[in-house]
mmCIF file of C-alpha atoms in Angstrom:
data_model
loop_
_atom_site.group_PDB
_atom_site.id
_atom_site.type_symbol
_atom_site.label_atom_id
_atom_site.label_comp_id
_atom_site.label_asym_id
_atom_site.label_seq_id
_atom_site.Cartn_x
_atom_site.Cartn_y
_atom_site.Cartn_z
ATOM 1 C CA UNK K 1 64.725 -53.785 0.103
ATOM 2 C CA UNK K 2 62.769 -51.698 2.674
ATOM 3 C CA UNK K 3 63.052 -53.872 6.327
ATOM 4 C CA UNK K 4 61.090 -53.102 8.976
ATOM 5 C CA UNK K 5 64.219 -51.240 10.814
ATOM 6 C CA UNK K 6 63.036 -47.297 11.313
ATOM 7 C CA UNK K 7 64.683 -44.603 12.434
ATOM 8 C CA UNK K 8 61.852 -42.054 12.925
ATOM 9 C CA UNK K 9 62.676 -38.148 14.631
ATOM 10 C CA UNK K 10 59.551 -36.395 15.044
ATOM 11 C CA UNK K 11 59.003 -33.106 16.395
ATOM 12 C CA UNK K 12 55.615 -30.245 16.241
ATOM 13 C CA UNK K 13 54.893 -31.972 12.341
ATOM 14 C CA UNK K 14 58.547 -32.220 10.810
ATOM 15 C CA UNK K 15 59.728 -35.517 10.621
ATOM 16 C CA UNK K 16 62.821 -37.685 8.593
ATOM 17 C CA UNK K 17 62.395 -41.465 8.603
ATOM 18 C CA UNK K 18 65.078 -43.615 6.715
ATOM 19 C CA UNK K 19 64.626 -46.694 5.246
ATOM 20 C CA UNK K 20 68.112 -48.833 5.254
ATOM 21 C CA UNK K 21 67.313 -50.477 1.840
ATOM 22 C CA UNK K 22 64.844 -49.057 -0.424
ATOM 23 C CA UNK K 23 64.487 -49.003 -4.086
ATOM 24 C CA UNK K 24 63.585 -47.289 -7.222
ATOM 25 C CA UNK K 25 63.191 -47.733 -10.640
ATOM 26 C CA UNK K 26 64.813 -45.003 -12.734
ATOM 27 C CA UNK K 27 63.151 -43.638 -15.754
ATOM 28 C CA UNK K 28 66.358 -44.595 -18.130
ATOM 29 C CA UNK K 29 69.474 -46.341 -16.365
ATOM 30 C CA UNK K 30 71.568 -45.033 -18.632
ATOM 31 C CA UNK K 31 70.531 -41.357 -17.140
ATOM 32 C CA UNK K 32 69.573 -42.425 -13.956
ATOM 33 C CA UNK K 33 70.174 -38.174 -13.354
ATOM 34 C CA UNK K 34 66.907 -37.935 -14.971
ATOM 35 C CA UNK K 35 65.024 -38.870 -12.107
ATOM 36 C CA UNK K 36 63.387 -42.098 -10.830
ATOM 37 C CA UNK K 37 59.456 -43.765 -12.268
ATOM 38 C CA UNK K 38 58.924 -45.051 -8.186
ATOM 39 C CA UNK K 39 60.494 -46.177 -5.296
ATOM 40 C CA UNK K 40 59.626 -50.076 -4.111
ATOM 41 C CA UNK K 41 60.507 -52.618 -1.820
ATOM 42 C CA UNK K 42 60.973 -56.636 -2.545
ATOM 43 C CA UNK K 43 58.437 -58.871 -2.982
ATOM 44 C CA UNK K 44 59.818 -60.911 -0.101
ATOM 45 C CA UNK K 45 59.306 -57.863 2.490
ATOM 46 C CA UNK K 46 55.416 -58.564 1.274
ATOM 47 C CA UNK K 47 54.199 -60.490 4.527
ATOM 48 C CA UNK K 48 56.616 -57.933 7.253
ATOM 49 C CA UNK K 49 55.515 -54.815 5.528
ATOM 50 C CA UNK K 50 51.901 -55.333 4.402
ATOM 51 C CA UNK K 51 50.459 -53.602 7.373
ATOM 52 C CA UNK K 52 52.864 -50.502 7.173
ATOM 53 C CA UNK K 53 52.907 -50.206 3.750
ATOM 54 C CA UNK K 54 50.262 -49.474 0.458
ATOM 55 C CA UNK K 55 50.859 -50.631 -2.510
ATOM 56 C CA UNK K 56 50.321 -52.219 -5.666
ATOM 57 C CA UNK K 57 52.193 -55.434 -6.875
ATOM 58 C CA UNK K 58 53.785 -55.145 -10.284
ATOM 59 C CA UNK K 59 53.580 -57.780 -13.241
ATOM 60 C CA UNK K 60 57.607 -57.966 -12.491
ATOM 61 C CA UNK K 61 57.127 -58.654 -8.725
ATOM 62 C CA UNK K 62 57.853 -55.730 -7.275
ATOM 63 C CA UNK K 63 55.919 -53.836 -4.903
ATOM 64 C CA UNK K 64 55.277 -50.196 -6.085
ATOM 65 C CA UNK K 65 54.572 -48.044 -2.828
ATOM 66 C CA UNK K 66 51.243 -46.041 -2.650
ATOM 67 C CA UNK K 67 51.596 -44.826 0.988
ATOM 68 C CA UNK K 68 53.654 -45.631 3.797
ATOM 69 C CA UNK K 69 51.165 -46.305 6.803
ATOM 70 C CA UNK K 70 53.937 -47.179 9.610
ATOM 71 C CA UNK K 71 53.794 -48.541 12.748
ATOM 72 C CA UNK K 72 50.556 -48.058 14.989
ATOM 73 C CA UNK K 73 52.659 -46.133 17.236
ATOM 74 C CA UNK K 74 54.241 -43.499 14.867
ATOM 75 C CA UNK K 75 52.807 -40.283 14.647
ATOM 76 C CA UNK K 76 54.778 -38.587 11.434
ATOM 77 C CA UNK K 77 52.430 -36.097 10.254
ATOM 78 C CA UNK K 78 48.821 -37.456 9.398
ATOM 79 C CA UNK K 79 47.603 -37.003 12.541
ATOM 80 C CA UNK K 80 48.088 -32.792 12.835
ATOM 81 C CA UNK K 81 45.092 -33.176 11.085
ATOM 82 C CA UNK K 82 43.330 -35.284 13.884
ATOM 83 C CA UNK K 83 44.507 -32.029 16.146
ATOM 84 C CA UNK K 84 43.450 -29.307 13.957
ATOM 85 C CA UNK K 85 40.201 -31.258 12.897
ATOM 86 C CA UNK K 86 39.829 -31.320 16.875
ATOM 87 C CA UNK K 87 40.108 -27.857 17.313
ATOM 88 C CA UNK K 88 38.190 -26.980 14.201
ATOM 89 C CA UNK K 89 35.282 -28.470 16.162
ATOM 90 C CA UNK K 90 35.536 -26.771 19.365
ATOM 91 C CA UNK K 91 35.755 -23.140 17.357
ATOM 92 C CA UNK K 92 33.104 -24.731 15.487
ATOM 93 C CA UNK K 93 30.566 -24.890 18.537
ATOM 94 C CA UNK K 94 31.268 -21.831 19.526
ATOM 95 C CA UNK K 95 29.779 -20.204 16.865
ATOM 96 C CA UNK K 96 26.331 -21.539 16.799
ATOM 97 C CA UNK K 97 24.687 -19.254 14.192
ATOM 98 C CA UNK K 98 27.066 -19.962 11.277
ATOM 99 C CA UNK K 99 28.456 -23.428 10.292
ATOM 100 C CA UNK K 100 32.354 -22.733 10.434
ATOM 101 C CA UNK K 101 34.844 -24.943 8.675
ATOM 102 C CA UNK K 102 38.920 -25.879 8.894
ATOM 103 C CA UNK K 103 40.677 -26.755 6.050
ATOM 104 C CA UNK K 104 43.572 -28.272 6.886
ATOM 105 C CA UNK K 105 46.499 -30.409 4.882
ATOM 106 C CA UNK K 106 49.247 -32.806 5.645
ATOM 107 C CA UNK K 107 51.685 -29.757 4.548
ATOM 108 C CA UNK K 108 50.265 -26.930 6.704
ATOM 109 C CA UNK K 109 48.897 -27.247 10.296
ATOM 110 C CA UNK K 110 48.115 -23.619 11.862
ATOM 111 C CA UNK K 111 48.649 -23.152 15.571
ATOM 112 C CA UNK K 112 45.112 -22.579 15.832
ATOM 113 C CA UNK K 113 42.675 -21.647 13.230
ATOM 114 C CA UNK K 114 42.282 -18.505 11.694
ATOM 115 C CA UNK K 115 39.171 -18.816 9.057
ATOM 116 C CA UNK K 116 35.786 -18.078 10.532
ATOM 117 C CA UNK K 117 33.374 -18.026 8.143
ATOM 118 C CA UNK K 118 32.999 -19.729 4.742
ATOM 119 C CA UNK K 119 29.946 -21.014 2.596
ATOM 120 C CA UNK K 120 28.293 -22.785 -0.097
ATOM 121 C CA UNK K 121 25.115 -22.708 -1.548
ATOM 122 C CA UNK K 122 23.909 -26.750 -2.757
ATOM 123 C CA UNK K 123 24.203 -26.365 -6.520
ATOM 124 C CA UNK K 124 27.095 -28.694 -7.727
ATOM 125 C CA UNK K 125 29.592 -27.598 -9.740
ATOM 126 C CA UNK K 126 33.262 -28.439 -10.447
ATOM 127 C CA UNK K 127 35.822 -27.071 -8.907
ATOM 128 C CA UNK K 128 38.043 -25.166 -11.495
ATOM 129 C CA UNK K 129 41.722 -24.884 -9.810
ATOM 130 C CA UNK K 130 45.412 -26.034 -10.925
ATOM 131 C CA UNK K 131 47.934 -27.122 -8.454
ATOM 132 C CA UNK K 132 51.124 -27.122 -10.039
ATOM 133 C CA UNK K 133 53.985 -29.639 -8.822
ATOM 134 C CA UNK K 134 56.842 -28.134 -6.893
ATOM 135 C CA UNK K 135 54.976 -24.496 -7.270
ATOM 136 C CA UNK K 136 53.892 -22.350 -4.450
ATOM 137 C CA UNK K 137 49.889 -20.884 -4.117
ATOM 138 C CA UNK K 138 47.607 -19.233 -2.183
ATOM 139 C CA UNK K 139 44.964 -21.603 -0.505
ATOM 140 C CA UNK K 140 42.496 -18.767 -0.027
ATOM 141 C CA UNK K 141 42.164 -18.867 -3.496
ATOM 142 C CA UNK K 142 41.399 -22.387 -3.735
ATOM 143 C CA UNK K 143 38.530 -21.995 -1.049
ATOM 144 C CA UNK K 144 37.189 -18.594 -2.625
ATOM 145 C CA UNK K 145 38.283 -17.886 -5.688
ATOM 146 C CA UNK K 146 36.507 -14.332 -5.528
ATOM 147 C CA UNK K 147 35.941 -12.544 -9.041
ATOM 148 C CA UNK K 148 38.502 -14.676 -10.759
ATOM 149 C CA UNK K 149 37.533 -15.601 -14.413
ATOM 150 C CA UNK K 150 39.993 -18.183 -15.058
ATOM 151 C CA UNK K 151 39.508 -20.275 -11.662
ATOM 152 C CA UNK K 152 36.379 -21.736 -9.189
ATOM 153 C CA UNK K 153 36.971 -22.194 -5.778
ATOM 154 C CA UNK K 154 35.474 -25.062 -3.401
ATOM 155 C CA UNK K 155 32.953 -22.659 -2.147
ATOM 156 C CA UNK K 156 30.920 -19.420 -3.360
ATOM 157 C CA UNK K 157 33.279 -16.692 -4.478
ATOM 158 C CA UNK K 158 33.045 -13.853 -1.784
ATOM 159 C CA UNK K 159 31.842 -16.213 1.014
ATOM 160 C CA UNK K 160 34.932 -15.963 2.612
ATOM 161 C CA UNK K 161 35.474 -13.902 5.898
ATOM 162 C CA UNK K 162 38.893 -13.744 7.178
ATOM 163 C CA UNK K 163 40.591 -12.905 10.585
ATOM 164 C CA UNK K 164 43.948 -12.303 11.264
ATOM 165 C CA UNK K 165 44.520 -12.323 7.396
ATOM 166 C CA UNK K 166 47.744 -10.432 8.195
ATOM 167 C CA UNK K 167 49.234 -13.306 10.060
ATOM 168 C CA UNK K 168 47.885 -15.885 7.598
ATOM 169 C CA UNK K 169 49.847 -14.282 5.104
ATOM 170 C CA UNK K 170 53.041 -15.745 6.170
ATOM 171 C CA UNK K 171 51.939 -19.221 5.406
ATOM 172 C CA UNK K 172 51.808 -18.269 1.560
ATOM 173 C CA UNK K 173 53.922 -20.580 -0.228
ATOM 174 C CA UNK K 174 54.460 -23.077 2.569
ATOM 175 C CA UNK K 175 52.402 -25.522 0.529
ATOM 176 C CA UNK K 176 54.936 -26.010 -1.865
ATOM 177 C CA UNK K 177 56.415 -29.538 -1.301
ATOM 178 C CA UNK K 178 60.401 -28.909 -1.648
ATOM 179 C CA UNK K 179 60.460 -26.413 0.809
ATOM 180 C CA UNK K 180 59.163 -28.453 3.706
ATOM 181 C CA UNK K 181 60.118 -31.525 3.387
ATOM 182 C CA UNK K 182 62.944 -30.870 5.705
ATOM 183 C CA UNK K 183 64.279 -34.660 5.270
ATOM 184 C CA UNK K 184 67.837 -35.247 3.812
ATOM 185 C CA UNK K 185 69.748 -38.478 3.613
ATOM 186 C CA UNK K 186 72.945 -38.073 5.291
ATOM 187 C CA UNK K 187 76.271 -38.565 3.567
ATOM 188 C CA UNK K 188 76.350 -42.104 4.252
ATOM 189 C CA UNK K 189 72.580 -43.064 3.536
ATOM 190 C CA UNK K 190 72.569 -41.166 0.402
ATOM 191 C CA UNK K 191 75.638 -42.989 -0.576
ATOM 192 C CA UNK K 192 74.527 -46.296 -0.157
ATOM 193 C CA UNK K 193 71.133 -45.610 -1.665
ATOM 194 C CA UNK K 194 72.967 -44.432 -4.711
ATOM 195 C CA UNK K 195 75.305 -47.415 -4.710
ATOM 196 C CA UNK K 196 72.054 -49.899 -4.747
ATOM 197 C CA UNK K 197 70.408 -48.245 -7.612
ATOM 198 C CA UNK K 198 73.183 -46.542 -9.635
ATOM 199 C CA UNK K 199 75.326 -49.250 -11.969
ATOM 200 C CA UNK K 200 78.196 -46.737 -12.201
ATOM 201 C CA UNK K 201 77.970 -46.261 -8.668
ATOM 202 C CA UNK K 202 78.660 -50.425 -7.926
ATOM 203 C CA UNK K 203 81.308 -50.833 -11.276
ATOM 204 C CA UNK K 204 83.387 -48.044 -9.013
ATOM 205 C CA UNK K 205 82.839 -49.383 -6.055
ATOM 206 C CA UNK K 206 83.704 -52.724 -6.976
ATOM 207 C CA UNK K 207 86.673 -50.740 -8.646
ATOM 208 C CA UNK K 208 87.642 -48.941 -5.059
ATOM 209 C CA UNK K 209 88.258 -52.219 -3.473
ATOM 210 C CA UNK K 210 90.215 -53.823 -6.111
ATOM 211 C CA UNK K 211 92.404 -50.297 -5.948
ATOM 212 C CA UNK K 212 92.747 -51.433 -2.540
ATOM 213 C CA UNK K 213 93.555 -55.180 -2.644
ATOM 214 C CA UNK K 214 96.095 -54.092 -4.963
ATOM 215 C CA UNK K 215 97.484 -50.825 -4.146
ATOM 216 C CA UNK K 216 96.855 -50.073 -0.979
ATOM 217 C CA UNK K 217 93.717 -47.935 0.915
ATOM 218 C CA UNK K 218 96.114 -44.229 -0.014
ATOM 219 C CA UNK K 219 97.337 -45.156 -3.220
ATOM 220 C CA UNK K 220 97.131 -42.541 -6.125
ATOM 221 C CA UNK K 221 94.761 -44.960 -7.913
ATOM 222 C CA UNK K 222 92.401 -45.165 -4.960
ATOM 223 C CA UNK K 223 92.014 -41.864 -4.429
ATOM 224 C CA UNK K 224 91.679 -41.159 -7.837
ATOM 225 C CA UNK K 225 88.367 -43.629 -7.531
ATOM 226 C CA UNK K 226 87.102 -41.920 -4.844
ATOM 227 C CA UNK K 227 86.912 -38.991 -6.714
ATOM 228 C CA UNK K 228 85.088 -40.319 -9.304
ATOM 229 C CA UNK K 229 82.562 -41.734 -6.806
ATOM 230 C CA UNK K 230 82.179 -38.231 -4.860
ATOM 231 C CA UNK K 231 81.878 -37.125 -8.897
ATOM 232 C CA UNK K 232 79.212 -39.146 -9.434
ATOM 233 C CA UNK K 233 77.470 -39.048 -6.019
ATOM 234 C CA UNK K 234 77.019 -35.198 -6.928
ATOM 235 C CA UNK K 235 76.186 -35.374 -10.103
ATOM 236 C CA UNK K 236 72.928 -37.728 -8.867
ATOM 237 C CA UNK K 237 72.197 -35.570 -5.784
ATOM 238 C CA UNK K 238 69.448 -33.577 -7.925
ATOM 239 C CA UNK K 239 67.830 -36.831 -8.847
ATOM 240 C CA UNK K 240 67.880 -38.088 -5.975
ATOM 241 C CA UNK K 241 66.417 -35.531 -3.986
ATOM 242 C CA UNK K 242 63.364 -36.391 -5.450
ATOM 243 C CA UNK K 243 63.580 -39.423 -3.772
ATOM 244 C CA UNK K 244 63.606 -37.623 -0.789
ATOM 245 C CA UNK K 245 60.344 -35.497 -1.380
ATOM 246 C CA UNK K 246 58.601 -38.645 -2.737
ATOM 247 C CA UNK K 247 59.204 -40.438 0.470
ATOM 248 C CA UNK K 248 58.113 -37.418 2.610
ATOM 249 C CA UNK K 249 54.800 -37.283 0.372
ATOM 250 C CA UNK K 250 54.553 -41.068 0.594
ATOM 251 C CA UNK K 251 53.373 -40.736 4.457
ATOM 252 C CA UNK K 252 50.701 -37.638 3.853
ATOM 253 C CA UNK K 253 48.895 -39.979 1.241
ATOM 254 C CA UNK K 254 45.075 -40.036 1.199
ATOM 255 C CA UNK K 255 45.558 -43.898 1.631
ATOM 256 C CA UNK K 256 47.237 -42.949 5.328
ATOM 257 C CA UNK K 257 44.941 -40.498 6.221
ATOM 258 C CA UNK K 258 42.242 -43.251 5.727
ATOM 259 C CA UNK K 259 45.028 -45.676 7.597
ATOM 260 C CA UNK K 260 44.684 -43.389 10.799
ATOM 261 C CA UNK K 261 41.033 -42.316 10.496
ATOM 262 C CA UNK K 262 42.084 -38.631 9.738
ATOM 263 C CA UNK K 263 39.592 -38.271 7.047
ATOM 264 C CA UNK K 264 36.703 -40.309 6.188
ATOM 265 C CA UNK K 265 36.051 -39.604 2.479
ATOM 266 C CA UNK K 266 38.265 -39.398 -0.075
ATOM 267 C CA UNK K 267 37.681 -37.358 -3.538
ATOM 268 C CA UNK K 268 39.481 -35.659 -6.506
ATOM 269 C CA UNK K 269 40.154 -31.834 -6.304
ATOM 270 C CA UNK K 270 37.489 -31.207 -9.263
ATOM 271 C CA UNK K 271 34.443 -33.134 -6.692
ATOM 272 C CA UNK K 272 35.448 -31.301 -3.883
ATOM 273 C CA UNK K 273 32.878 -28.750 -3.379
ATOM 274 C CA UNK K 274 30.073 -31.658 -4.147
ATOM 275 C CA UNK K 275 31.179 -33.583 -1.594
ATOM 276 C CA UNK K 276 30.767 -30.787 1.025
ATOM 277 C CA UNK K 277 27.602 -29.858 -0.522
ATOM 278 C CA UNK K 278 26.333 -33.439 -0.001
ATOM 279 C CA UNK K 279 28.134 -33.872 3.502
ATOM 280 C CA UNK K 280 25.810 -30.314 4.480
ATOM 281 C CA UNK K 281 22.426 -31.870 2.912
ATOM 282 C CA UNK K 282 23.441 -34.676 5.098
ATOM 283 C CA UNK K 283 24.204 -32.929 8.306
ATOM 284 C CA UNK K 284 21.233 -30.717 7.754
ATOM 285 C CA UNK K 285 18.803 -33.478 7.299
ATOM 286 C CA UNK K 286 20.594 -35.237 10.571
ATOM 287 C CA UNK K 287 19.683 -31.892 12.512
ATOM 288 C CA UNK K 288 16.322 -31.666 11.433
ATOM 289 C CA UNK K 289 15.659 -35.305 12.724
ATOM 290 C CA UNK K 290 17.479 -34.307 15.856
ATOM 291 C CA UNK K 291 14.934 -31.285 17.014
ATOM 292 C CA UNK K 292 12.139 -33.888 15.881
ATOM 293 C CA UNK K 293 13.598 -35.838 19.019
ATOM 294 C CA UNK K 294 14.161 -32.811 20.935
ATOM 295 C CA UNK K 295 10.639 -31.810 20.488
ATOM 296 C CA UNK K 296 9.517 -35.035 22.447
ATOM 297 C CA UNK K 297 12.433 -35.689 24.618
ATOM 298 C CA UNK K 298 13.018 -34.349 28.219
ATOM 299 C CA UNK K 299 13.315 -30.446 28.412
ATOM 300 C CA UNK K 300 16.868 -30.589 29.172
ATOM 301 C CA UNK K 301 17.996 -33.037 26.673
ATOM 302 C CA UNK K 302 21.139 -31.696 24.765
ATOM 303 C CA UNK K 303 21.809 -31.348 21.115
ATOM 304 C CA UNK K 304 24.727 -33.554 21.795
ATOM 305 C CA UNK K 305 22.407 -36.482 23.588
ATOM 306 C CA UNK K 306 19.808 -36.036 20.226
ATOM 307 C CA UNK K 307 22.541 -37.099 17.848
ATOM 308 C CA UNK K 308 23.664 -40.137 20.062
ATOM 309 C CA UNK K 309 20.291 -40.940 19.981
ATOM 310 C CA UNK K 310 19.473 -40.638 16.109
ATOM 311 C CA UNK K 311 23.516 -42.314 15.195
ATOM 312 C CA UNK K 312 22.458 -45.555 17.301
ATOM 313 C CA UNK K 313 18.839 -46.131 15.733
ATOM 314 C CA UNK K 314 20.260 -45.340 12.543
ATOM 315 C CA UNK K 315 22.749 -47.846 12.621
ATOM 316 C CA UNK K 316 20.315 -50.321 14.144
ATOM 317 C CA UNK K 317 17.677 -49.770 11.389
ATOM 318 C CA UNK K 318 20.613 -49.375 8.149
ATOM 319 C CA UNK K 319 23.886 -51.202 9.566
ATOM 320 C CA UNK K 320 26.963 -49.965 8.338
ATOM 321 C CA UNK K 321 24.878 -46.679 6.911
ATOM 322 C CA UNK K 322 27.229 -44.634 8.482
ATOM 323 C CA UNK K 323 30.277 -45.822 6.392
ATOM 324 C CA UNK K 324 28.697 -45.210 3.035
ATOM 325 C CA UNK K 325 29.473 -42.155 1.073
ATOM 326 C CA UNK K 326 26.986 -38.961 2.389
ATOM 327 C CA UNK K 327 24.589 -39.156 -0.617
ATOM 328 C CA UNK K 328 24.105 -42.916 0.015
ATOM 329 C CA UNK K 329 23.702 -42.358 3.723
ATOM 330 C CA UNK K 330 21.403 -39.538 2.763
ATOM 331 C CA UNK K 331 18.987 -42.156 1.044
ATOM 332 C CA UNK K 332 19.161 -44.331 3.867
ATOM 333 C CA UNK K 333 18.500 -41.443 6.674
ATOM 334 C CA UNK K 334 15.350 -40.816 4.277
ATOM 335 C CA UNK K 335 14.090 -44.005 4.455
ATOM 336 C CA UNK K 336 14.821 -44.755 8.309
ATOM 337 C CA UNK K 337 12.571 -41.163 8.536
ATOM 338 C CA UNK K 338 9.614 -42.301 6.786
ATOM 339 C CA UNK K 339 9.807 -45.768 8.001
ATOM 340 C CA UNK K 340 7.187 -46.723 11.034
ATOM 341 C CA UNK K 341 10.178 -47.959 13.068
ATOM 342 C CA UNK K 342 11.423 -44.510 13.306
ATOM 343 C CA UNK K 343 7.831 -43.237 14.125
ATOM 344 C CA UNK K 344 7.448 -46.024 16.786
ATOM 345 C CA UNK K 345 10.457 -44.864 18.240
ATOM 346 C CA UNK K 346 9.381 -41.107 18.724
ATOM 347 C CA UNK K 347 6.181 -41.980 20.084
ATOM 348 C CA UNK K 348 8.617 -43.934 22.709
ATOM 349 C CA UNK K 349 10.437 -40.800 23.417
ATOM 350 C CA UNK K 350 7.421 -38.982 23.991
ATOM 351 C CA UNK K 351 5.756 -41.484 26.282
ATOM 352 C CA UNK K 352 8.745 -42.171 28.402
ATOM 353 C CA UNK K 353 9.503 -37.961 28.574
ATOM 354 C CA UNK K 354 6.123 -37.951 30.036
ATOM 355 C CA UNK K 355 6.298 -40.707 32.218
ATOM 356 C CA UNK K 356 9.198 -39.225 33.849
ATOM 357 C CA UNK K 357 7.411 -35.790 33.836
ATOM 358 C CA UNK K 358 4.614 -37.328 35.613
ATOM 359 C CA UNK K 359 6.887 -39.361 38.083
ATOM 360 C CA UNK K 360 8.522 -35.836 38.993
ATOM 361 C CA UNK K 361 5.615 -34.334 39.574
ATOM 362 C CA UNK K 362 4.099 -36.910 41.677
ATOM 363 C CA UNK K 363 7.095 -36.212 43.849
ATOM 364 C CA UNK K 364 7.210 -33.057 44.005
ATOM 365 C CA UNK K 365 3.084 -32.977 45.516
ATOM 366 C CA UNK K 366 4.274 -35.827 47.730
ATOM 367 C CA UNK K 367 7.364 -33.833 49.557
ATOM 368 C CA UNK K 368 5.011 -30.502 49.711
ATOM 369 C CA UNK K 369 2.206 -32.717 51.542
ATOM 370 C CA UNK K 370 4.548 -34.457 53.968
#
């Protein structure tokens, strides 16, 4: 069973963690080579683990893992994106005439980012792309597919604009799982995760120390179980390097990145491009509310001060609006516009703008008479 025990290494996004006892099903135990259905932990690790772990209970007890959350204090990979999203947003103000985007995943975090300039017109559409397990692509060609026939990107073909496409072109094939993981079990870990799960694995082992009892720890016989074991330790090592992957994958799960706040919707690869297009009609509607307030406000009242302004009356007037999927929120923001609260409250702005112009001026003709 999984305990709460870690042993986590963590260094600029590669991680291994280990987990002293957990499980898997295999897909036939007489083959257990053939690879596993899903690693679990006990049913009795339920109350230690529940806020580390995601998963779903099976009719048989176990508890299937979904995502592996960890400890508030571990930072194994999720939260690159929380730095790149970061950074995404400071290139993104500086370019104030074109909305600039950073698509980044759990596998790949640039140093910095190296896409400017990418768009979408509204129209919804599916996104028309296959990922293939364990195979390497080109994620330029999921965000623009270009003139392809055969595939539709996230966003209009030929929208792209690309700078330093020469050094992005070394990050080709990085998204391919295997060849990142960069986790291994040692000798000894792999060992004794084999010997938990493998029923050859415990009939020799059992074997070993009756060799032992009997004949001594350098007899002919022990040895000669010990090479079966080593035998059948490498004859599972492809299997279970699956395990390995699926662990690794385990923490870069949308359920994590939802854990730690790193994203805030989650949708299928095929929706994609509709969710941006409804997070823009969103952001665009949000923005033309804004320079409604700007219009009234003080002179020197910033962009950044607007949006505080409209994100706290909108939550006051729709409460918990701003959790809601963007199409739902969009309603709301509709009906907080049109509503006479949200006129009352730019006549406000106005009157107390000009109360404080007045106020300045005032003192401004008093210091020049005195």
């Amino acid at each position: 069973m999984l305990t709460t025990e870690q042993r986590v290494a963590y260094h600029n996004g590669d991680y291994r963690q280990f987990f002293s006892e957990e499980e898997l099903v295999v897909k036939d135990p007489n083959n257990p080579e053939e690879g596993f259905e899903y690693l679990y932990v006990d049913a009795s690790e339920e109350q230690a683990l529940k806020d580390q772990i995601v998963y779903e209970k099976m009719p048989n007890g176990l508890l299937r893992l979904k995502a592996v959350v960890g400890k508030p204090d571990e930072n194994i990979g999720v939260e690159n994106l929380q730095g790149s999203g970061m950074i995404a947003g400071e290139t993104s103000a500086a370019y104030d005439e074109v909305p600039t985007y950073c698509l980044v995943t759990g596998r790949t975090v640039p140093s910095f980012p190296y896409r400017r300039y990418i768009g979408f017109d509204s129209s919804p559409r599916l996104v028309q792309f296959t990922v293939e397990p364990n195979k390497p692509y080109d994620i330029r060609q999921l965000i623009d597919s270009r003139d392809s026939e055969n595939t539709r990107g996230i966003c209009d073909s030929n929208s792209f604009d690309e700078i330093m496409n020469e050094w992005a072109k070394t990050i080709i094939g990085i998204l391919e799982p295997n060849a990142i993981v960069g986790i291994k079990f040692r000798g000894d870990k792999l060992l004794a995760l084999q010997k938990r799960n493998d029923e050859l694995m415990q009939q020799l082992d059992a074997k070993l120390v009756e060799e032992i009892k009997c004949h001594g720890a350098d007899s002919l016989e022990a040895n000669h179980v010990r090479n079966l074991i080593t035998k059948r330790s490498d004859d599972l090592k492809k299997a279970y390097r699956g395990v390995t992957v699926e662990l690794a994958d385990l923490h870069d799960r949308s359920e994590r990145m939802v854990s730690k706040k790193a994203v805030q919707h989650v949708v299928d690869l095929a929706n994609s491009r509709n969710l941006f297009a409804q997070i823009f009609s969103l952001e665009t509607a949000k923005v033309h509310i804004c320079e409604m307030y700007l219009e009234r406000a003080d002179r020197h009242t910033t962009r950044q001060e607007a949006y505080k302004w409209l994100t706290a009356r909108f939550e006051q007037f729709c409460p918990g609006a701003t959790s809601l999927p963007p199409y739902e929120q969009e309603r709301c923001l509709e009906k907080f516009a049109a509503s006479e609260t949200f006129k009352v409250q730019l006549n406000q702005v106005r009157a107390q703008s000009m109360e404080r112009l007045v106020f300045s001026l005032s003192l401004h003709i008093s210091t020049e008479i005195t």
